[in-house]
mmCIF file of C-alpha atoms in Angstrom:
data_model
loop_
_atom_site.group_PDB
_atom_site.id
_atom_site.type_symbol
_atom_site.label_atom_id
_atom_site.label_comp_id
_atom_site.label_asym_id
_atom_site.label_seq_id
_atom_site.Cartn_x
_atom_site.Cartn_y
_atom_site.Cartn_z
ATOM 1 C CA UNK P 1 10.454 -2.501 -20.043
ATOM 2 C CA UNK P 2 7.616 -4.843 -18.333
ATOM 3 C CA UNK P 3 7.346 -8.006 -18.275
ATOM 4 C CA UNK P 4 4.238 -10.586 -18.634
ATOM 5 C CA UNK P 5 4.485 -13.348 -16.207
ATOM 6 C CA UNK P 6 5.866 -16.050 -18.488
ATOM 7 C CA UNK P 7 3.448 -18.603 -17.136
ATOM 8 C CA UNK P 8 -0.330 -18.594 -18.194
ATOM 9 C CA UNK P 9 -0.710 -19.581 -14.408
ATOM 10 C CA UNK P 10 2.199 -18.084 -12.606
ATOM 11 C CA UNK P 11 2.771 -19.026 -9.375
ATOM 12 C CA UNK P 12 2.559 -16.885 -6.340
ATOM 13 C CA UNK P 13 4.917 -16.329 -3.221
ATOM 14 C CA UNK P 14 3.103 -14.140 -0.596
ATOM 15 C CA UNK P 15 5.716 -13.122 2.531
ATOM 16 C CA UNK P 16 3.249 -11.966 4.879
ATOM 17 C CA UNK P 17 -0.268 -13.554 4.575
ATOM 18 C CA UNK P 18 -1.825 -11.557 6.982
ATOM 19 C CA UNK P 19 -5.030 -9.125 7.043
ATOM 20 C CA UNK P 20 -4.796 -8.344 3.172
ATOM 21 C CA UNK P 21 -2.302 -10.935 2.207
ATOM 22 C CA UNK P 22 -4.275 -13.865 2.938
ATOM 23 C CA UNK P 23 -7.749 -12.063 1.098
ATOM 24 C CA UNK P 24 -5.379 -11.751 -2.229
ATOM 25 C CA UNK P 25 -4.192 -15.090 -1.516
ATOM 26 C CA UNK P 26 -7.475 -16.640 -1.556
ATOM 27 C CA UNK P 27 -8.561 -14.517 -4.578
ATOM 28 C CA UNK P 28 -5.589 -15.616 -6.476
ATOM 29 C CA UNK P 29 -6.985 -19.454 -5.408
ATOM 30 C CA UNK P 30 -9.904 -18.767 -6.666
ATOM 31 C CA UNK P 31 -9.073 -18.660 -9.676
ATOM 32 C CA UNK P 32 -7.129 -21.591 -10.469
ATOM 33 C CA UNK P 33 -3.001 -20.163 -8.893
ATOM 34 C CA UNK P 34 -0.596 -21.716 -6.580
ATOM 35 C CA UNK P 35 -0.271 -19.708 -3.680
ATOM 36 C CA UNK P 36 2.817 -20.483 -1.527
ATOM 37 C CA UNK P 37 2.848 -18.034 1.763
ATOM 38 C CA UNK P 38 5.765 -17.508 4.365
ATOM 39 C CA UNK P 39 4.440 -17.500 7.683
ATOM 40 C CA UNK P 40 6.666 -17.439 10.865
ATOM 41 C CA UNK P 41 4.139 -19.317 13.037
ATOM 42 C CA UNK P 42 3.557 -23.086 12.344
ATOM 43 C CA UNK P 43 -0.393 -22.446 14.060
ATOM 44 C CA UNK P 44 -0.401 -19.634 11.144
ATOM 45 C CA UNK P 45 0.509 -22.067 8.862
ATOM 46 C CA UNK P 46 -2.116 -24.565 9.338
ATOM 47 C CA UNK P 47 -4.933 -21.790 9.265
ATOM 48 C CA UNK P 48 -3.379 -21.378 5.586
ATOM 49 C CA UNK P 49 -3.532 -24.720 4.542
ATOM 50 C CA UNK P 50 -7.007 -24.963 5.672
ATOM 51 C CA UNK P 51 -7.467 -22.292 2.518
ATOM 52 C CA UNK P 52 -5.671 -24.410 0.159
ATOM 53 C CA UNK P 53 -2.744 -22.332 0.381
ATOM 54 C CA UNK P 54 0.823 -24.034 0.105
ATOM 55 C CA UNK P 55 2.832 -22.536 3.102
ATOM 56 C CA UNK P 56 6.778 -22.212 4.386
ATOM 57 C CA UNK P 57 7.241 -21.764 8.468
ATOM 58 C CA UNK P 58 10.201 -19.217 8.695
ATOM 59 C CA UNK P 59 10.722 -15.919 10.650
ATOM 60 C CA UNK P 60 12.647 -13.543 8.203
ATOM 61 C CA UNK P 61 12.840 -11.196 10.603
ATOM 62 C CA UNK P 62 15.692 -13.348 12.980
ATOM 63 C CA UNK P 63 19.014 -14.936 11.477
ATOM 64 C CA UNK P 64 17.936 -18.161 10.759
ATOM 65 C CA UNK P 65 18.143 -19.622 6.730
ATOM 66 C CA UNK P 66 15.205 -19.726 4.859
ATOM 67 C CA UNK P 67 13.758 -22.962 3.447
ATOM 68 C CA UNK P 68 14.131 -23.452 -0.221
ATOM 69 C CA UNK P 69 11.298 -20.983 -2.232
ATOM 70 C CA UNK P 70 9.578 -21.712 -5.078
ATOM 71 C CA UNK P 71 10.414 -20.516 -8.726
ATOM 72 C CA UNK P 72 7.511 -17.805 -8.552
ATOM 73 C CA UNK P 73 6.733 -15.301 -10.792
ATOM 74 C CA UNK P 74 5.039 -13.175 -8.699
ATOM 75 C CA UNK P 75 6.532 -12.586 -5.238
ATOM 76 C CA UNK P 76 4.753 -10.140 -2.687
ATOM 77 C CA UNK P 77 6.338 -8.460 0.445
ATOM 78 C CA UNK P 78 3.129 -7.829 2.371
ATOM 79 C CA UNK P 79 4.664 -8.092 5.859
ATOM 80 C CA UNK P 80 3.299 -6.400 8.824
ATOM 81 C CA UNK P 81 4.990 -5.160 11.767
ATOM 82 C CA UNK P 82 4.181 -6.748 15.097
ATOM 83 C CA UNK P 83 4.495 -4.191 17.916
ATOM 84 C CA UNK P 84 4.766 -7.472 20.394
ATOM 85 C CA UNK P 85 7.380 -8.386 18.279
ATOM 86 C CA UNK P 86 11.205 -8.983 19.644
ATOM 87 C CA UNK P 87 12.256 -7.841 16.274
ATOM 88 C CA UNK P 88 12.882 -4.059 15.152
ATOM 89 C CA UNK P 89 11.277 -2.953 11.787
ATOM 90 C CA UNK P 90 14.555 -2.584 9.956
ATOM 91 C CA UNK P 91 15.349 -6.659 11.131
ATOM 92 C CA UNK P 92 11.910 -7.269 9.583
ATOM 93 C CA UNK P 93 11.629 -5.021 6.444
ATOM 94 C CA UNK P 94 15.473 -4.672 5.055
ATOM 95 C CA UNK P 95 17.397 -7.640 6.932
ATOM 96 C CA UNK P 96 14.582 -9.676 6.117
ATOM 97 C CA UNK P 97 13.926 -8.368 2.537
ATOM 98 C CA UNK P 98 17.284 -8.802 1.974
ATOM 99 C CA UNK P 99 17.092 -12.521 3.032
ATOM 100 C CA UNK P 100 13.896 -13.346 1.157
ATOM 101 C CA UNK P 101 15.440 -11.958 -2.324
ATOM 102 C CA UNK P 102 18.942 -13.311 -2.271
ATOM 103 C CA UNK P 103 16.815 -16.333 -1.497
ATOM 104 C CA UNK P 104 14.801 -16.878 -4.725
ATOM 105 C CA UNK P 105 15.890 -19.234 -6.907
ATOM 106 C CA UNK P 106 17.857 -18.166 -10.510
ATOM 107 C CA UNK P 107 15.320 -18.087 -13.055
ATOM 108 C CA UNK P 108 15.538 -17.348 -16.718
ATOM 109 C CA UNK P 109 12.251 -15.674 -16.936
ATOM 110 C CA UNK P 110 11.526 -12.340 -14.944
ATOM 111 C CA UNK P 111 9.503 -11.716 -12.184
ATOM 112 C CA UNK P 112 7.305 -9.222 -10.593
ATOM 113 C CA UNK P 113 7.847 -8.313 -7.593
ATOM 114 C CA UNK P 114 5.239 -6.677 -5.740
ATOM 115 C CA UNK P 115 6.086 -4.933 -2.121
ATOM 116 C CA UNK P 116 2.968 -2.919 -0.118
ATOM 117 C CA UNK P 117 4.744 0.251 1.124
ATOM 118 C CA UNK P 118 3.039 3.260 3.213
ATOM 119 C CA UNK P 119 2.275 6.509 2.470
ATOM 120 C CA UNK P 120 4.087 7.753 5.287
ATOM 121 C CA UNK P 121 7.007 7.865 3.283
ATOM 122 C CA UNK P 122 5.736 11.638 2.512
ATOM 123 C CA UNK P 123 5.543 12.491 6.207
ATOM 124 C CA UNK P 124 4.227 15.806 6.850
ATOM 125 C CA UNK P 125 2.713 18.100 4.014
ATOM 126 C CA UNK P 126 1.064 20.680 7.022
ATOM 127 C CA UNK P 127 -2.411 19.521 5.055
ATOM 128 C CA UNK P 128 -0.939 19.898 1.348
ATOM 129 C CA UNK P 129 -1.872 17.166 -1.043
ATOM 130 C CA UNK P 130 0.710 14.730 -2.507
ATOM 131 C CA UNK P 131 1.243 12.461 -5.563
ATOM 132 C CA UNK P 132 3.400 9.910 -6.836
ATOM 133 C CA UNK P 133 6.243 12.517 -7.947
ATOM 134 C CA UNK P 134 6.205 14.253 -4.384
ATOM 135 C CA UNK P 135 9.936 13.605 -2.705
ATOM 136 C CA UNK P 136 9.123 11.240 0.026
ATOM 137 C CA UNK P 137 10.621 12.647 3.714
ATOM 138 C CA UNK P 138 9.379 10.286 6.060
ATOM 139 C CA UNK P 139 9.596 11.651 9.493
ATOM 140 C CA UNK P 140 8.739 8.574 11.542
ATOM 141 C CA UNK P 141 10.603 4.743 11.547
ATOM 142 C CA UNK P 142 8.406 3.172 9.606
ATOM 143 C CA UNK P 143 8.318 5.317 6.705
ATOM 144 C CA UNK P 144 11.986 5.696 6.850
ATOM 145 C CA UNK P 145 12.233 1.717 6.564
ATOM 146 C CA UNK P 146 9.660 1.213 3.901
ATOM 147 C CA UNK P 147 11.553 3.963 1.712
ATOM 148 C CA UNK P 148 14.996 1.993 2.467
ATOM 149 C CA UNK P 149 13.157 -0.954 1.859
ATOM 150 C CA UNK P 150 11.500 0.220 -1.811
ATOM 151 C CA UNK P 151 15.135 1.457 -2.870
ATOM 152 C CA UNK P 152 16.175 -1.802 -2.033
ATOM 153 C CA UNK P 153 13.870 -3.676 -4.394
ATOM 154 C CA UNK P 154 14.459 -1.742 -6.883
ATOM 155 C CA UNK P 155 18.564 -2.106 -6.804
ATOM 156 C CA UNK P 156 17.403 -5.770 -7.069
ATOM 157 C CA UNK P 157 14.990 -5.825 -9.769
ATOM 158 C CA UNK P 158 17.304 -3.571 -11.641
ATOM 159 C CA UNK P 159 20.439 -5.791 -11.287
ATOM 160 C CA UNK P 160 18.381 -8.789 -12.605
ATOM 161 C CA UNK P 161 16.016 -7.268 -15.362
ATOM 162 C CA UNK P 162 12.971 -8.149 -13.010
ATOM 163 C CA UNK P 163 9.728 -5.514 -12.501
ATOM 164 C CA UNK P 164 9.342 -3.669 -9.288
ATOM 165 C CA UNK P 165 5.733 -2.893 -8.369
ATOM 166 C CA UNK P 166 5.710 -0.509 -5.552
ATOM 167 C CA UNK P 167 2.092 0.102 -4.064
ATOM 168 C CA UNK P 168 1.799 3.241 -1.279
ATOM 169 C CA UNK P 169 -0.853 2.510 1.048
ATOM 170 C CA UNK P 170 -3.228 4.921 2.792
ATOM 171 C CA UNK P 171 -4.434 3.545 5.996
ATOM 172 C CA UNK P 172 -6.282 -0.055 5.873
ATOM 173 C CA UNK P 173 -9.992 -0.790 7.159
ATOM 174 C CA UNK P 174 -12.295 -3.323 6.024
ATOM 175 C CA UNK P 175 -14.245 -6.358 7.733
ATOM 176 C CA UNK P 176 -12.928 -6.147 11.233
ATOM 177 C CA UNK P 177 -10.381 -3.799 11.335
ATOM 178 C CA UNK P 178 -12.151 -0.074 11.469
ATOM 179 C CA UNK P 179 -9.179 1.736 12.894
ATOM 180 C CA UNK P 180 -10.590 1.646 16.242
ATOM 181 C CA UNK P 181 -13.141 -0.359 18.527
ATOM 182 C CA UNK P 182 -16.572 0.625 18.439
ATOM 183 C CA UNK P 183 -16.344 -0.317 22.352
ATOM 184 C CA UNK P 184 -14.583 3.111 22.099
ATOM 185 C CA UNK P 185 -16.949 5.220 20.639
ATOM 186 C CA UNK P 186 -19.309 3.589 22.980
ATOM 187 C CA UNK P 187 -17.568 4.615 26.104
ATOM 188 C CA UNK P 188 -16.378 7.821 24.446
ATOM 189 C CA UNK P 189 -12.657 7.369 24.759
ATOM 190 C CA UNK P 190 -10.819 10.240 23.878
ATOM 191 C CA UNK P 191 -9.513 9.784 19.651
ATOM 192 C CA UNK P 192 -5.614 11.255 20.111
ATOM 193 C CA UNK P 193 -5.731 13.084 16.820
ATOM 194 C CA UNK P 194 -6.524 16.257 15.425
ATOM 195 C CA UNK P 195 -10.200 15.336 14.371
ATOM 196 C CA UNK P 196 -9.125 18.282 11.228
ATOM 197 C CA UNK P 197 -6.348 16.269 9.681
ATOM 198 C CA UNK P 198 -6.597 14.566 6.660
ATOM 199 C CA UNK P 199 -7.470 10.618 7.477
ATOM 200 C CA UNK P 200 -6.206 8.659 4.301
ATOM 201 C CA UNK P 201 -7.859 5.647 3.664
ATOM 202 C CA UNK P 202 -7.814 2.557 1.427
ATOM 203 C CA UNK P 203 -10.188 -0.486 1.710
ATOM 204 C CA UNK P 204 -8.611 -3.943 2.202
ATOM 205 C CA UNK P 205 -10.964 -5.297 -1.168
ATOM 206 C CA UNK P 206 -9.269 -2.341 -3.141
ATOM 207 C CA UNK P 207 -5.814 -3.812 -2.216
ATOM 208 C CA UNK P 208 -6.626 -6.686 -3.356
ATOM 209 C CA UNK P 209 -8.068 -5.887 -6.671
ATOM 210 C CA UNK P 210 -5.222 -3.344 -6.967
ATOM 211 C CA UNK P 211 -2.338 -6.839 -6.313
ATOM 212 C CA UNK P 212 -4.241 -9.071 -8.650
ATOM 213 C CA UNK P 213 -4.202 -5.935 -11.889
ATOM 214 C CA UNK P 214 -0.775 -5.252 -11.072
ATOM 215 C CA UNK P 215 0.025 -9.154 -11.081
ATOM 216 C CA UNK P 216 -1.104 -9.508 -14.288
ATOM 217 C CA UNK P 217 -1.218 -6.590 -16.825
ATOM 218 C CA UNK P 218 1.036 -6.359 -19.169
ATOM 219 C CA UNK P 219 3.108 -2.785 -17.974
ATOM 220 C CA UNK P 220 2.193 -2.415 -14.606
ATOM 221 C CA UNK P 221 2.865 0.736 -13.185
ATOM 222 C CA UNK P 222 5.975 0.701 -10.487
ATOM 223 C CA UNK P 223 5.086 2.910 -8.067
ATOM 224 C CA UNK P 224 1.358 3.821 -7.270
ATOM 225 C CA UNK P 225 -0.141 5.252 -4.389
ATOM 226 C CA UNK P 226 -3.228 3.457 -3.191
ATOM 227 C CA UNK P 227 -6.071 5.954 -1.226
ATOM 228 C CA UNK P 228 -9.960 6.620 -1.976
ATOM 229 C CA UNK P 229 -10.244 9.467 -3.846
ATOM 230 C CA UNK P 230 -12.492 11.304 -1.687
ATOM 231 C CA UNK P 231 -10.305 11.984 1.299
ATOM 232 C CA UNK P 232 -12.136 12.004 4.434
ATOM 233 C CA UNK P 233 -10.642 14.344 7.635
ATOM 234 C CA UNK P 234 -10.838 11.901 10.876
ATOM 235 C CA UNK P 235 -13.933 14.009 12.513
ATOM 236 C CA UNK P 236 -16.019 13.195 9.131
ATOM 237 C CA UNK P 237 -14.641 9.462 9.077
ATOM 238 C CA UNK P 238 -15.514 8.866 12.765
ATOM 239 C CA UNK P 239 -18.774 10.674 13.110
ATOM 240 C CA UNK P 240 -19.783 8.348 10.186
ATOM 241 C CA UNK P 241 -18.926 5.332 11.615
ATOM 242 C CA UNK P 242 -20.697 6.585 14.846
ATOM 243 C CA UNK P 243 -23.470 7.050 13.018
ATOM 244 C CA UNK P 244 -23.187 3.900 10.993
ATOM 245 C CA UNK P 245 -22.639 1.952 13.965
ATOM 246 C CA UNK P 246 -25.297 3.864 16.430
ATOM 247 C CA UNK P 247 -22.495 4.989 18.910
ATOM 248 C CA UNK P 248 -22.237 8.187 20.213
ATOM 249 C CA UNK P 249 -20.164 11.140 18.768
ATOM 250 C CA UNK P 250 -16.288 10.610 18.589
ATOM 251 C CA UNK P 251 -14.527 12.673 21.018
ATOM 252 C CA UNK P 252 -11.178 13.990 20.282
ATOM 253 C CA UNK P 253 -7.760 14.977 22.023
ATOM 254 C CA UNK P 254 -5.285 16.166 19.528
ATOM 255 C CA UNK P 255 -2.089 14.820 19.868
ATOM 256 C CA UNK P 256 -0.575 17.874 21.081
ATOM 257 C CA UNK P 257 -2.628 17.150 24.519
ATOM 258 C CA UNK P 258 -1.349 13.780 24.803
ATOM 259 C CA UNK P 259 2.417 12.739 26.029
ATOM 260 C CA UNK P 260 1.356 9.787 23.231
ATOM 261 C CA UNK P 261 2.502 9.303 19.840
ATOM 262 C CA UNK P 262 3.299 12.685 17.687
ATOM 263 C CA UNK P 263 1.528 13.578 14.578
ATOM 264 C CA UNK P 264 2.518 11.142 11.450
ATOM 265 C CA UNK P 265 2.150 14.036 9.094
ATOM 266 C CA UNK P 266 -0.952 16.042 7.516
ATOM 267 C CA UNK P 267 -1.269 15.002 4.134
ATOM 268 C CA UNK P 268 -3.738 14.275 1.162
ATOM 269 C CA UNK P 269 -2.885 11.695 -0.326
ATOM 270 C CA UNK P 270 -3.602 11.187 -4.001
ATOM 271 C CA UNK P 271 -2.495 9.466 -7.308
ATOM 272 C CA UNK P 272 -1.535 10.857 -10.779
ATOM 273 C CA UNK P 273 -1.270 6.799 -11.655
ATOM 274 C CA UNK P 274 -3.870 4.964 -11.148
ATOM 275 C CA UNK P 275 -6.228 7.620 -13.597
ATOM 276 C CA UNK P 276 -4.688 6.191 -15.991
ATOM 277 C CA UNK P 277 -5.004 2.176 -15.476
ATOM 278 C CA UNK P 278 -8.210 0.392 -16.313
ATOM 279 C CA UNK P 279 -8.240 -0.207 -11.991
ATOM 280 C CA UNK P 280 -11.519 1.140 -10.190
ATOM 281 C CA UNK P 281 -12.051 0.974 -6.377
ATOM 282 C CA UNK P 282 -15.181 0.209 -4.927
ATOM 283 C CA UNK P 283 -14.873 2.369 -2.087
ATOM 284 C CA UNK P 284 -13.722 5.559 -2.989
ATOM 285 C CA UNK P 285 -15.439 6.904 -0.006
ATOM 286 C CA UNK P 286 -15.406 6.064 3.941
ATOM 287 C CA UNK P 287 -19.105 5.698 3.908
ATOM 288 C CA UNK P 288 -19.258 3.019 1.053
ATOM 289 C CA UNK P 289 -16.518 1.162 3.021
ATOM 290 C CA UNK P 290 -17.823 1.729 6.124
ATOM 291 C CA UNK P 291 -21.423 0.190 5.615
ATOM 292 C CA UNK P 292 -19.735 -2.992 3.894
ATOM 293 C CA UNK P 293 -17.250 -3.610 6.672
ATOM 294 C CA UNK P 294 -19.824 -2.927 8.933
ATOM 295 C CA UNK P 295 -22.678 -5.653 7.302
ATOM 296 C CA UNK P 296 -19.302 -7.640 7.260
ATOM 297 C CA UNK P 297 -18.873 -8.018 10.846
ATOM 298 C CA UNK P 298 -22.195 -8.312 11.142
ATOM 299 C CA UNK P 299 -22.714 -11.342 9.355
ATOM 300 C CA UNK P 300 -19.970 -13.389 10.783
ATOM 301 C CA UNK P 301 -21.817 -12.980 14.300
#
């Protein structure tokens, strides 16, 4: 059974206040919350503050104690991994998962607890499209720790009577982040990808409508998979943002060319869930999201 929030303004606990984390943060602000965000950086921290959010220095990703939390009733895991990181993604997403949940305070009420997963927990479906009640098989290390990680959330939220919310997301892009730099496409650098496969996408403003409906209806669904509906291939996503962006034609070198990276999988990805929810995306295609990150970036020149 779900639970409302047992506050009429609950209070919010963001771990990870990053690219989307800090957007839902100030969102949440906006409309009247306490927003208290873990940051491992005490520079990070002040940039926060400057937003009006309340903020805790602490790396969960080392062996160090976290600082007392607040009683929140909505908690998010929205960590990203740092590749310059001296931490492994397991130390980040399970040892410090672990730490951040048998670090909340007892509280009689129950909370929602919200963690942004990856679709890559479905690895490779050679092109098929998959759902919510596909079998995850991740193939690579971060979609073998985010499954770990979900299971793990949901041991805990079952052991205390709390509501998992477990959100799948496609690949992110929005103001600033467009997957790759247009200096790129300008000098034609070779894309190491099959321009054929399936490019799953979700908009960082979709995210954040998508944390702040789950936050607050009153059965929120527990797992959901988060991608536009039209599913764009990479040659069709690229050669619009070319085109968008006046650049010349992607070029492409498919990863079976390259001594790089190995394919992540060939999938659709889609949702049997979110049909159902009163939750529409504004960007249910690349283009849509493309000319709005695009007038984005634009405007903060």
């Amino acid at each position: 059974m779900s639970h409302t929030p047992h506050q009429q303004h609950p209070r919010i606990l963001i771990a990870g206040c990053g690219y989307t984390g800090l957007r839902a943060a100030r969102a949440w602000l906006s409309r009247g919350l306490t927003v208290t965000a873990i940051t491992r950086s005490t520079t990070r921290a002040h940039t926060l503050q400057q937003h009006g959010l309340q903020t805790l220095v602490a790396d969960l990703a080392d062996n160090s104690t976290l600082p007392e939390l607040p009683d929140a009733q909505i908690v998010v895991w929205s960590t990203g991994y740092d590749r310059n990181s001296s931490s492994s993604r397991r130390q980040l997403w399970i040892d410090g998962l672990t730490k951040l949940l048998h670090k909340l305070p007892d509280s009689p009420h129950p909370r929602r607890l919200i963690l942004t997963s990856t679709t890559s927990v479905y690895g490779d479906a050679a092109g098929s499209s998959v759902d919510e009640s596909t079998t995850p098989q991740p193939v690579q290390e971060g979609g073998l720790v985010c499954l770990e990680a979900e299971q793990l959330l949901r041991q805990y939220c079952l052991s205390l009577g709390h509501t998992p919310i477990i959100l799948r997301l496609a690949g992110i892009y929005g103001p600033g982040r467009l997957l790759r730099r247009l200096q790129d496409l300008h000098e034609q650098r070779p894309i190491p990808a099959d321009p054929d496969d399936w490019l799953n996408l979700i908009h960082v403003d979709d995210i954040v409508s998508t944390l702040l409906y789950t936050a607050n209806c009153p059965s929120p669904p527990t797992l959901m998979n988060l991608a536009a509906s039209e599913t764009a291939t990479r040659r069709t996503y690229y050669q619009t943002l070319a085109q968008l962006a006046g650049t010349p034609a992607p070029v492409f070198q498919p990863a079976s060319e390259t001594t790089g990276r190995g394919p992540s999988g060939n999938r659709r990805v889609t949702s049997v869930v979110r049909p159902l929810l009163d939750l529409t995306f504004q960007y249910e295609n690349c283009r849509a999201g493309l000319q709005q990150a695009l007038a984005a970036d634009s405007d903060s020149h």
